[in-house]
CSV table of C-alpha atoms in Angstrom, one decimal:
chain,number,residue,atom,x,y,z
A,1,UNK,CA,0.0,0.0,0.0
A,2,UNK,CA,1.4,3.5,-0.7
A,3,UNK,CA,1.7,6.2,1.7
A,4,UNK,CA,-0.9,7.9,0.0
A,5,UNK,CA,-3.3,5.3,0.4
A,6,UNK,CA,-2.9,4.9,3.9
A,7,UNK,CA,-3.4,8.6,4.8
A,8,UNK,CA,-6.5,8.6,2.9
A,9,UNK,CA,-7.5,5.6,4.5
A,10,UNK,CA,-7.0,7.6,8.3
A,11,UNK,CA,-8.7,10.6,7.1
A,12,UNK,CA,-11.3,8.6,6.2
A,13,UNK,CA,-12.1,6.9,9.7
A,14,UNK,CA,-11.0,10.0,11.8
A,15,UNK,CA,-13.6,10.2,14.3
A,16,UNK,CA,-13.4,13.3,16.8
A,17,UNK,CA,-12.2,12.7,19.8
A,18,UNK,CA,-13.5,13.8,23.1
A,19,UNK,CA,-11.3,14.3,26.2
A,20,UNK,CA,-14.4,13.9,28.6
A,21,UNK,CA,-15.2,10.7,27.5
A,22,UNK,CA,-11.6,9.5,27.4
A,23,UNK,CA,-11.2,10.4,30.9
A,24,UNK,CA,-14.3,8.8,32.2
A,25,UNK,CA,-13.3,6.0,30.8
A,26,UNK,CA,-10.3,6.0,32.5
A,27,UNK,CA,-12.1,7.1,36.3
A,28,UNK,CA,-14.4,4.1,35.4
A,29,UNK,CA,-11.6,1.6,35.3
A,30,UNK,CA,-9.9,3.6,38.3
A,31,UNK,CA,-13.1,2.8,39.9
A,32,UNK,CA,-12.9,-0.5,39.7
A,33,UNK,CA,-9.7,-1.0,40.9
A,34,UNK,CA,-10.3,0.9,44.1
A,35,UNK,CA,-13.7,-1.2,44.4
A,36,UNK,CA,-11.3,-4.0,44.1
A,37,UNK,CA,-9.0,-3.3,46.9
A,38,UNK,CA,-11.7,-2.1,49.0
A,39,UNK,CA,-12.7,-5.5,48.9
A,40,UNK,CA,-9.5,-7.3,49.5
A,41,UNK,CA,-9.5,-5.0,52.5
A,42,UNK,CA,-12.9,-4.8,53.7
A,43,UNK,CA,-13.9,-8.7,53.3
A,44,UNK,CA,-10.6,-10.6,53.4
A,45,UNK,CA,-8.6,-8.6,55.6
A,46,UNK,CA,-11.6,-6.8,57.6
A,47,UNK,CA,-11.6,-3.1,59.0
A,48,UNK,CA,-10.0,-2.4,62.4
A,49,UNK,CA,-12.4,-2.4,65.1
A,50,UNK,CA,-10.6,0.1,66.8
A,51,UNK,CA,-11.1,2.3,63.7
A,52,UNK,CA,-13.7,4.8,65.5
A,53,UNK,CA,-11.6,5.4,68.0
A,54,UNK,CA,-8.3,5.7,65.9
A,55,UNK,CA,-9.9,8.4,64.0
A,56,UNK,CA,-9.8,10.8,67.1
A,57,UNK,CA,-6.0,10.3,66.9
A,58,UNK,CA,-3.8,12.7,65.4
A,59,UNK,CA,-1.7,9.9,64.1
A,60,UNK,CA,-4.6,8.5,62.0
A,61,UNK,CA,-4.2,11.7,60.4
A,62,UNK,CA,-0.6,11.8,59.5
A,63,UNK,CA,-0.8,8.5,58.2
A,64,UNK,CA,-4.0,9.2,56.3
A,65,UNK,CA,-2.6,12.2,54.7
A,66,UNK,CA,0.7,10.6,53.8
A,67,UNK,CA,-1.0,8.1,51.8
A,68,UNK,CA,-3.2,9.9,50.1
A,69,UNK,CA,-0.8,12.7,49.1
A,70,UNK,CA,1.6,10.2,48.0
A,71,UNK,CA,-1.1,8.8,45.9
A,72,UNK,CA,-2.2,12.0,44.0
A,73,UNK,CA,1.6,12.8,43.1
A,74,UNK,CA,1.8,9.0,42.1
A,75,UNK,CA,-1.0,9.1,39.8
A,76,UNK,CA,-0.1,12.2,38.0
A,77,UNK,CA,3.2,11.2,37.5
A,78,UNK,CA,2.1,8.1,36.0
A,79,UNK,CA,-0.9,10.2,34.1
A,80,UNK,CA,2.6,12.0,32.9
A,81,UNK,CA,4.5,8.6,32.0
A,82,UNK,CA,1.7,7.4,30.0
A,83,UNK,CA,1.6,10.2,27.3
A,84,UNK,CA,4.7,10.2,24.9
A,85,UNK,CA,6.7,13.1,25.4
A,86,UNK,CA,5.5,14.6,28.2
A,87,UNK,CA,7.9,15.7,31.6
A,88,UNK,CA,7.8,14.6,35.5
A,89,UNK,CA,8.8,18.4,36.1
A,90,UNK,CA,8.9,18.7,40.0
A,91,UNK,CA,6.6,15.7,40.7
A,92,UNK,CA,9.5,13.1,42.0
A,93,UNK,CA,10.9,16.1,43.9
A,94,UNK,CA,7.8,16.7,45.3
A,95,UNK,CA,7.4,12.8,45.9
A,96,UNK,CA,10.3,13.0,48.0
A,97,UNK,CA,9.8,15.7,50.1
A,98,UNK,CA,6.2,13.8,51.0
A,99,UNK,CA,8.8,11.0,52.2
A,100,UNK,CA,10.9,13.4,53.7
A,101,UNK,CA,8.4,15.0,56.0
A,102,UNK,CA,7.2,11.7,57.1
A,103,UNK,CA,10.8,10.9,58.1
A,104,UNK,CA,11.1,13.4,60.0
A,105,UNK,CA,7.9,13.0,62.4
A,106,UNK,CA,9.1,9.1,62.6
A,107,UNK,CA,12.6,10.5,63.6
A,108,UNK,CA,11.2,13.1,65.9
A,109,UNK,CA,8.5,10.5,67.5
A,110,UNK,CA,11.9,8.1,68.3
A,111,UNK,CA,13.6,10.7,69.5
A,112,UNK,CA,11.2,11.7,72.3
A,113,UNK,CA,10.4,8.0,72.7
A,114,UNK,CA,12.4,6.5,75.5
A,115,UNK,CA,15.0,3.8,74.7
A,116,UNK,CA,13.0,1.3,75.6
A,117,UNK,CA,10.0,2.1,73.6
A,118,UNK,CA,12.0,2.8,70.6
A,119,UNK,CA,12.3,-0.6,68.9
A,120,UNK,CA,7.6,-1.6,69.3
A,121,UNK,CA,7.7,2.1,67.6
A,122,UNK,CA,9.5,1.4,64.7
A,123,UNK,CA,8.1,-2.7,64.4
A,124,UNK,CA,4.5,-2.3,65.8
A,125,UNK,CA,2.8,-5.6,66.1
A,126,UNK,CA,2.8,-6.1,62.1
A,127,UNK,CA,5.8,-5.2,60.4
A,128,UNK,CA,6.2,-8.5,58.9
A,129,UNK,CA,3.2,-8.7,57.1
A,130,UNK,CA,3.0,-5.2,56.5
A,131,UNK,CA,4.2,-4.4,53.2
A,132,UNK,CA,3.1,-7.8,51.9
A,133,UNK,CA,-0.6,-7.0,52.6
A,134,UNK,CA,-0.3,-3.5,51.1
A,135,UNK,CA,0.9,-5.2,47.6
A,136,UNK,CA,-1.7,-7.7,48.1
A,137,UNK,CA,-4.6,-4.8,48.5
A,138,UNK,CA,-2.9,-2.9,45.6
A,139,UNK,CA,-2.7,-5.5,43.3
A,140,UNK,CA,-6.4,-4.6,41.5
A,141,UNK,CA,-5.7,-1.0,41.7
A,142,UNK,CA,-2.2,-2.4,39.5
A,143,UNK,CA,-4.3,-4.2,37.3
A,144,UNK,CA,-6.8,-1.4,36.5
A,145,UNK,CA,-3.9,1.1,35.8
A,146,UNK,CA,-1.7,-1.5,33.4
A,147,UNK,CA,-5.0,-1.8,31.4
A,148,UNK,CA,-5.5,2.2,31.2
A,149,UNK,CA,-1.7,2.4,30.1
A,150,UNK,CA,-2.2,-0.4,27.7
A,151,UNK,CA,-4.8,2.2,25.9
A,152,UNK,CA,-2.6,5.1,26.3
A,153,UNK,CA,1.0,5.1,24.5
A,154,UNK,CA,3.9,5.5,27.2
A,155,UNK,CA,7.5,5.2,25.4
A,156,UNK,CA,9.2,4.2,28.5
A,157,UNK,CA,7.9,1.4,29.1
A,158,UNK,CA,9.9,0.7,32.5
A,159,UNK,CA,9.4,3.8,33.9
A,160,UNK,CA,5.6,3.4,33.3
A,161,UNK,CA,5.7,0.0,34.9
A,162,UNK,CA,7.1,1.2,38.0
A,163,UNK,CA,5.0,4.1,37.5
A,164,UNK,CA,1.9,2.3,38.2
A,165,UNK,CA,2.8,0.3,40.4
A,166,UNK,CA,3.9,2.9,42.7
A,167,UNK,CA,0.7,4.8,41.9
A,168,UNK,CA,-1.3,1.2,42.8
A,169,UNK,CA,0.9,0.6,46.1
A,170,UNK,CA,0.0,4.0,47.5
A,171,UNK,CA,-3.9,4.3,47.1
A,172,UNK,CA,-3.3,0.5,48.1
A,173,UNK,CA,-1.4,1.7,51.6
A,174,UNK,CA,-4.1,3.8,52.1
A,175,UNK,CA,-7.0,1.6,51.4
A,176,UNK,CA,-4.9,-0.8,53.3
A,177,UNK,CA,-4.7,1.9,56.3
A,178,UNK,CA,-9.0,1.0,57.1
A,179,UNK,CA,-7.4,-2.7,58.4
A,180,UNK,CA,-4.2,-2.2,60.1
A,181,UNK,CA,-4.0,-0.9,63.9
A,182,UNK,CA,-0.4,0.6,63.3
A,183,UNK,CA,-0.5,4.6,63.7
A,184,UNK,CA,3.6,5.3,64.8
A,185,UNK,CA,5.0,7.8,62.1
A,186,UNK,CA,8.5,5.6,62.1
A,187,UNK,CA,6.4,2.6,61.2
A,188,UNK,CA,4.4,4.1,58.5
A,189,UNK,CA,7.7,5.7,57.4
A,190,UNK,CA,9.6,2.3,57.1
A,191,UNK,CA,6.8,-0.2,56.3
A,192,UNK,CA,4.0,1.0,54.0
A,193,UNK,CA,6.9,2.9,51.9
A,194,UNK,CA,7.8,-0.7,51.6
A,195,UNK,CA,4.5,-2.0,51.0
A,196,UNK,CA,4.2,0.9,48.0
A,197,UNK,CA,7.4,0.0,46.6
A,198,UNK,CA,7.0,-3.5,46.8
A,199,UNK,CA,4.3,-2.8,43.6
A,200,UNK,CA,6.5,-0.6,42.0
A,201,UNK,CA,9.4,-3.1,41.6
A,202,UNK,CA,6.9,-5.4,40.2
A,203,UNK,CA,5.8,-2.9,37.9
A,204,UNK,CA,9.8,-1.9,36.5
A,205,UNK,CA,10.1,-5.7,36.1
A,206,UNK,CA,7.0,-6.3,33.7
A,207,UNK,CA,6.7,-2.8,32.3
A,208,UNK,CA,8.2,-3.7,28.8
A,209,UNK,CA,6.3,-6.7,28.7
A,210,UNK,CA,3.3,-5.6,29.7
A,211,UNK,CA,3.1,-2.3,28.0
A,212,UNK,CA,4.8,-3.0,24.7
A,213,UNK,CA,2.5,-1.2,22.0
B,1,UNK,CA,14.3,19.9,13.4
B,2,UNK,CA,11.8,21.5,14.2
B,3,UNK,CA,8.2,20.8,13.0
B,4,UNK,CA,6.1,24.0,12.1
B,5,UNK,CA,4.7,23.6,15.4
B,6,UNK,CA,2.0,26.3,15.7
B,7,UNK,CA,0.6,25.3,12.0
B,8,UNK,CA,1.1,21.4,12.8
B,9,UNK,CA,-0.6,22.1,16.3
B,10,UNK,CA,-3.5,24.0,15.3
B,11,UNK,CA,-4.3,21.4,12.1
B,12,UNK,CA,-3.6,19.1,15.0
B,13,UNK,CA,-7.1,20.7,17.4
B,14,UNK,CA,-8.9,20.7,14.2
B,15,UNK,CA,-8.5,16.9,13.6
B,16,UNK,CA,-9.1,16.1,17.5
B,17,UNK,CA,-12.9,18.1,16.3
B,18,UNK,CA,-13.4,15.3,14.0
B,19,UNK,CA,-12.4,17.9,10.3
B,20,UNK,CA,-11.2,15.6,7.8
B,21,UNK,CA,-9.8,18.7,5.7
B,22,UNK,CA,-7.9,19.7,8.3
B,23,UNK,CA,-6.2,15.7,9.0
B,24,UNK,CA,-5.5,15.4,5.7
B,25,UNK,CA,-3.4,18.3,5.4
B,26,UNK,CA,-2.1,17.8,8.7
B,27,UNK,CA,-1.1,13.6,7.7
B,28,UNK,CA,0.4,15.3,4.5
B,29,UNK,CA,3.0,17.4,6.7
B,30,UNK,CA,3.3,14.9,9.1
B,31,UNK,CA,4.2,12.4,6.5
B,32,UNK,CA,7.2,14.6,5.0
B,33,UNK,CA,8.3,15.5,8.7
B,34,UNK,CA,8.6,11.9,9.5
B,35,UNK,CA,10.1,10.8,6.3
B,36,UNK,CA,13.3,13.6,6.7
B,37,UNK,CA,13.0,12.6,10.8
B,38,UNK,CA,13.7,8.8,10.1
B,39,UNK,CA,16.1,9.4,6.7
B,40,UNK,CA,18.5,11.3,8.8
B,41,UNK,CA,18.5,8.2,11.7
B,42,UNK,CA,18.7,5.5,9.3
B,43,UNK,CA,21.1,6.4,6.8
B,44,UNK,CA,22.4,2.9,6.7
B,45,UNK,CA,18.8,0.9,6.6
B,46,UNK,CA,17.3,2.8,3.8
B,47,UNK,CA,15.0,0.4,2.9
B,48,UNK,CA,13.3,0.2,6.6
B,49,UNK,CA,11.9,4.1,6.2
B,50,UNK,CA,8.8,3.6,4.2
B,51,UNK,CA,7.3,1.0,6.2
B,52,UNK,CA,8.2,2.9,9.4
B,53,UNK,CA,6.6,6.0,8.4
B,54,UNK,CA,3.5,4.0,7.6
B,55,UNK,CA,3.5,2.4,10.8
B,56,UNK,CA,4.2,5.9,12.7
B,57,UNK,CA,1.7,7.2,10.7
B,58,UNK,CA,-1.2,4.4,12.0
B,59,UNK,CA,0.2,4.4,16.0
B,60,UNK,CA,-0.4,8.3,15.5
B,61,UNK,CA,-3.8,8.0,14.2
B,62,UNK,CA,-4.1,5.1,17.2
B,63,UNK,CA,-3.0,7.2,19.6
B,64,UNK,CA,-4.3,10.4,19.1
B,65,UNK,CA,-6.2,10.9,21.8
B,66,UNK,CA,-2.9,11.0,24.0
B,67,UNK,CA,-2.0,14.4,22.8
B,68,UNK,CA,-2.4,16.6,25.1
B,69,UNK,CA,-4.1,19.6,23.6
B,70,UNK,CA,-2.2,22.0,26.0
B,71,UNK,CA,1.2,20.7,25.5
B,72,UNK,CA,3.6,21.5,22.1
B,73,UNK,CA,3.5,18.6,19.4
B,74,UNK,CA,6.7,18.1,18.5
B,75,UNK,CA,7.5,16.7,21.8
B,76,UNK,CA,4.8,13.8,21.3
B,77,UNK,CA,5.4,13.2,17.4
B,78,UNK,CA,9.5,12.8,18.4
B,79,UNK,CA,8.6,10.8,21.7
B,80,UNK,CA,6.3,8.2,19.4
B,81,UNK,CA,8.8,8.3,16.3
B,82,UNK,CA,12.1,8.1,18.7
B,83,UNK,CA,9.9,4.8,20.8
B,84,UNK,CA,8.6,3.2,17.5
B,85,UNK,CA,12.3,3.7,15.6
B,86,UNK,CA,14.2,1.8,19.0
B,87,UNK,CA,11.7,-1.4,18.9
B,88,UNK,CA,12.6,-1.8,14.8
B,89,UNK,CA,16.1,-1.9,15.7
B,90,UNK,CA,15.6,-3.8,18.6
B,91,UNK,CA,13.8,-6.1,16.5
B,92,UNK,CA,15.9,-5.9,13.5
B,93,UNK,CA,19.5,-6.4,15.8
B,94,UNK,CA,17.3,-9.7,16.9
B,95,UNK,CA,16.2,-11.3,13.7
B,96,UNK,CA,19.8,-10.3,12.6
B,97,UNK,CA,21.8,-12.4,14.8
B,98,UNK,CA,19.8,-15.2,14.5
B,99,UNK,CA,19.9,-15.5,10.3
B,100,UNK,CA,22.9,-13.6,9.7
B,101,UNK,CA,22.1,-11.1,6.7
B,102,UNK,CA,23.0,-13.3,3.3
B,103,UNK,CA,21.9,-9.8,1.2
B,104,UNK,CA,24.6,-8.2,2.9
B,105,UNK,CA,23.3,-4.9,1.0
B,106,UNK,CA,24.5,-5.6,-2.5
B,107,UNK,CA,22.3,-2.8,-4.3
B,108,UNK,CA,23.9,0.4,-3.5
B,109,UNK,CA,21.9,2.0,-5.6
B,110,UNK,CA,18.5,0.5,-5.4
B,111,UNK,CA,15.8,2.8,-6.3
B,112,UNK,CA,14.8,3.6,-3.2
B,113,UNK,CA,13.9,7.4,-3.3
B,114,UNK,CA,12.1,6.1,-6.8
B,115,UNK,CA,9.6,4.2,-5.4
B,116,UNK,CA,9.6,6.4,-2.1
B,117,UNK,CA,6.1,5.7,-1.4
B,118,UNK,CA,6.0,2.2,-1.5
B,119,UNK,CA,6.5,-0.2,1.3
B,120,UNK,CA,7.5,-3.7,1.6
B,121,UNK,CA,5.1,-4.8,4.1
B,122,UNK,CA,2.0,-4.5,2.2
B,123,UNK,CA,-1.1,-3.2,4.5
B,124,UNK,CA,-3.7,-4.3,2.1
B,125,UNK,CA,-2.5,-7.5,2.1
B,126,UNK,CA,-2.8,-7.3,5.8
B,127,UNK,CA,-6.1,-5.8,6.0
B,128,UNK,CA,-6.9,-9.2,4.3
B,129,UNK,CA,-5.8,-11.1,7.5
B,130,UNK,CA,-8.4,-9.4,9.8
B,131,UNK,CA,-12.0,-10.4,10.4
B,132,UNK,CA,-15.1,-9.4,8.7
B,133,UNK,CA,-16.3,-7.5,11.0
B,134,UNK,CA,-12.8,-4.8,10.8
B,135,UNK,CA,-12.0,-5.6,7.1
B,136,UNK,CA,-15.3,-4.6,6.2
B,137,UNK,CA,-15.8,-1.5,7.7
B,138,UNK,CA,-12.4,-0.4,6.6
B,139,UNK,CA,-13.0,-1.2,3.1
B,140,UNK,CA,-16.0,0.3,2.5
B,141,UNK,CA,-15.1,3.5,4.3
B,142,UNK,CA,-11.6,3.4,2.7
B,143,UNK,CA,-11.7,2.2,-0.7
B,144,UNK,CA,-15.0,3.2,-1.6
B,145,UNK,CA,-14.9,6.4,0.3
B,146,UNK,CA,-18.9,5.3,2.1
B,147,UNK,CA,-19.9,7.1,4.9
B,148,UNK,CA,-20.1,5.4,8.2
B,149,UNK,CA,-24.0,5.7,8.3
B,150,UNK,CA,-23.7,3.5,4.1
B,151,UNK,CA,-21.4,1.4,5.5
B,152,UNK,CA,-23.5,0.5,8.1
B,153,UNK,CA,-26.6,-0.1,6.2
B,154,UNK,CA,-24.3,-2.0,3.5
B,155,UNK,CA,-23.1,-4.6,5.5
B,156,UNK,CA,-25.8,-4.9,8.1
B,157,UNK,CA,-23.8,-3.6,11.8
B,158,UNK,CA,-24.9,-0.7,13.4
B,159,UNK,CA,-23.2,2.6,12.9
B,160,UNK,CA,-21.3,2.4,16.5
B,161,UNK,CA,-20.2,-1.2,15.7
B,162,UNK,CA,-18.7,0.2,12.3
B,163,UNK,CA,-16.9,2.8,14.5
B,164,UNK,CA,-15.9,0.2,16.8
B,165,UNK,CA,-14.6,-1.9,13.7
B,166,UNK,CA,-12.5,0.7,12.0
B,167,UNK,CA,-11.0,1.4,15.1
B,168,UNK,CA,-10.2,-1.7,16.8
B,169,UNK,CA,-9.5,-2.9,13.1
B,170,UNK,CA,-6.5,-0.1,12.7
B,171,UNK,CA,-4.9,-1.2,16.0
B,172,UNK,CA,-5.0,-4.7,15.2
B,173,UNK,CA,-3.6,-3.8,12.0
B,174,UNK,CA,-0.6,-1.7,13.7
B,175,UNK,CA,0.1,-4.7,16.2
B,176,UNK,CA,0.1,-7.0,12.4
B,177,UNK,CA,2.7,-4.8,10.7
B,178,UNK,CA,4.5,-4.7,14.0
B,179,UNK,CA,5.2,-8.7,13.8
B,180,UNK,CA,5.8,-8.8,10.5
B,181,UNK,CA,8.4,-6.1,10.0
């Protein structure tokens, strides 16, 4: 087929497109993966009892906010890593100072912790299953944001892996956050960072299968 | 290189809107952009920059709706060429090792720029390997130049399952010339 041919071909089944609709599309499948996870964490894992009382705590707070403002960054970054040519700009720097902050209240909580108290702050009761259930509550929210890459055309293909998996693991932490009884900055610090990063990884490994267009 | 962004972009809005006058003009530059774009970065495989324009030209159409309308256009034409030009290499250095080259490039002088137009890997041969209800849709809108609402009378789908057709039909057919290149 010539050139010519072809063009004529795509001007003949251009269709408008409309940005609305493309982004509903997307919220819908969003939807689904948070649905999803709410699930995993909800049915399978169920909610802390102690959550009505938890939510009085400052604590609760912190870690509610950390989550959730590590999520928004993480989806626009990967909203960024799924359209060819586009830039992080400041979003990882901003990613980081998120961490950083947090840090800093886990370091300051330690610090004013006596010795003795020091080690249950930074452990808790769960650390060993901590990041493991956090990847296991992400793991539809990954799903549902490989299949809106798939329709969208990133060009670093790694990058956008690990780009939704980060962006799955921290609206997972948070969803995750409804079932776990931890509230002690250094352990939120330490453990759910793992947990988001755990999807992530995942995520670099498969990207260029996954995504390959 | 620079494209002639502000013209490119603005035909660029227009086809988003649906004008056909305004893609056609818009594939035409686009076309000539990539061609110079890809001659420059593969002086040495020639023969390869037909079939890649025509396969840049269908992942554009497939992924126009990725543009951002507030962003400049060059960025997202280069990102797409530079992405789709690094997996034909990749594939090529592949295939390569394993049957090493027996053409070796004998023609120096093969008539390449003479038959600039025409690629190897034949897209109406592979519009041929899809089902009915892609081929048909294509066809009628393409080669008899029908209107969606004809087409859909002719060949008895409704008009959003013509849509449907023509578009999934052009992706499938981008993910076909991608194996066989």
């Amino acid at each position: 087929m010539r050139t010519e041919d072809l063009t004529a071909m795509l001007v003949a089944s251009l269709e408008p497109i409309d940005p609305r609709r493309t982004k509903r599309r997307y919220i819908i499948r969003m939807t689904g993966g948070l649905f999803g996870a709410l699930c995993l964490a909800g049915g399978i894992l169920r909610l802390n009892p102690s959550l009505s009382r938890d939510v009085l705590d400052t604590a609760f707070w912190i870690r509610e906010v950390f989550c959730a403002s590590v999520s928004v960054l993480a989806v626009l970054v990967m909203g960024r890593l799924a359209r060819p040519g586009s830039r992080l700009g400041l979003l990882p720097a901003s990613i980081a100072a998120v961490v950083l902050i947090m840090w800093t209240f886990g370091a300051t909580t330690l610090l004013s912790a006596s010795p003795g108290n020091r080690v249950p702050l930074l452990l808790g009761t769960t650390f060993a299953v901590c990041p493991f259930l956090i990847a296991f509550v992400a793991a539809p929210l990954f799903f549902a944001f490989v299949c809106i890459l798939k329709d969208l055309a990133p060009t670093r293909l790694r990058w956008a892996g690990a780009g939704a998996g980060f962006a799955a693991g921290s609206i997972g932490a948070l969803v995750y956050s409804l079932h776990c009884p931890e509230l002690a900055a250094p352990f939120i610090g330490v453990w759910y960072l793992l947990g988001m990063l755990i999807p992530t990884a995942i995520g670099a490994l498969l990207g260029a299968r996954l995504l390959h267009w | 290189m620079q494209l002639q962004e502000e013209r490119l972009r603005s035909l660029m809005l227009q086809s988003l809107t649906g004008d056909a006058a305004s893609y056609r003009l818009f594939l035409g530059e686009l076309t000539a952009h990539l061609r110079l774009f890809l001659r420059r970065r593969l002086r040495r495989l020639p023969e390869e920059i037909e079939d890649l324009v025509q396969e840049l030209l269908l992942a554009i159409h497939n992924q126009r709706h990725t543009y951002d309308a507030t962003q400049p256009l060059t960025p997202w034409v280069h990102a797409i060429a530079r992405y789709k030009l690094i997996d034909l290499l990749r594939r090529r250095s592949r295939t390569d090792s394993l049957n090493d080259s027996l053409d070796d490039r004998e023609e120096p002088f093969a008539a390449t720029d003479f038959e600039a137009s025409e690629a190897r890997y034949d897209i109406a041969k592979l519009l041929h390997q899809l089902p009915d209800r892609q081929r048909l849709p294509i066809q009628y809108v393409k080669i008899e130049g029908r209107s969606v609402a004809d087409t859909a009378r002719r060949i008895g789908m409704s008009e959003s399952a013509v849509k449907i057709g023509i578009h999934r039909g052009l992706k499938a057919l981008a993910a076909k010339l991608r194996s066989v290149a």
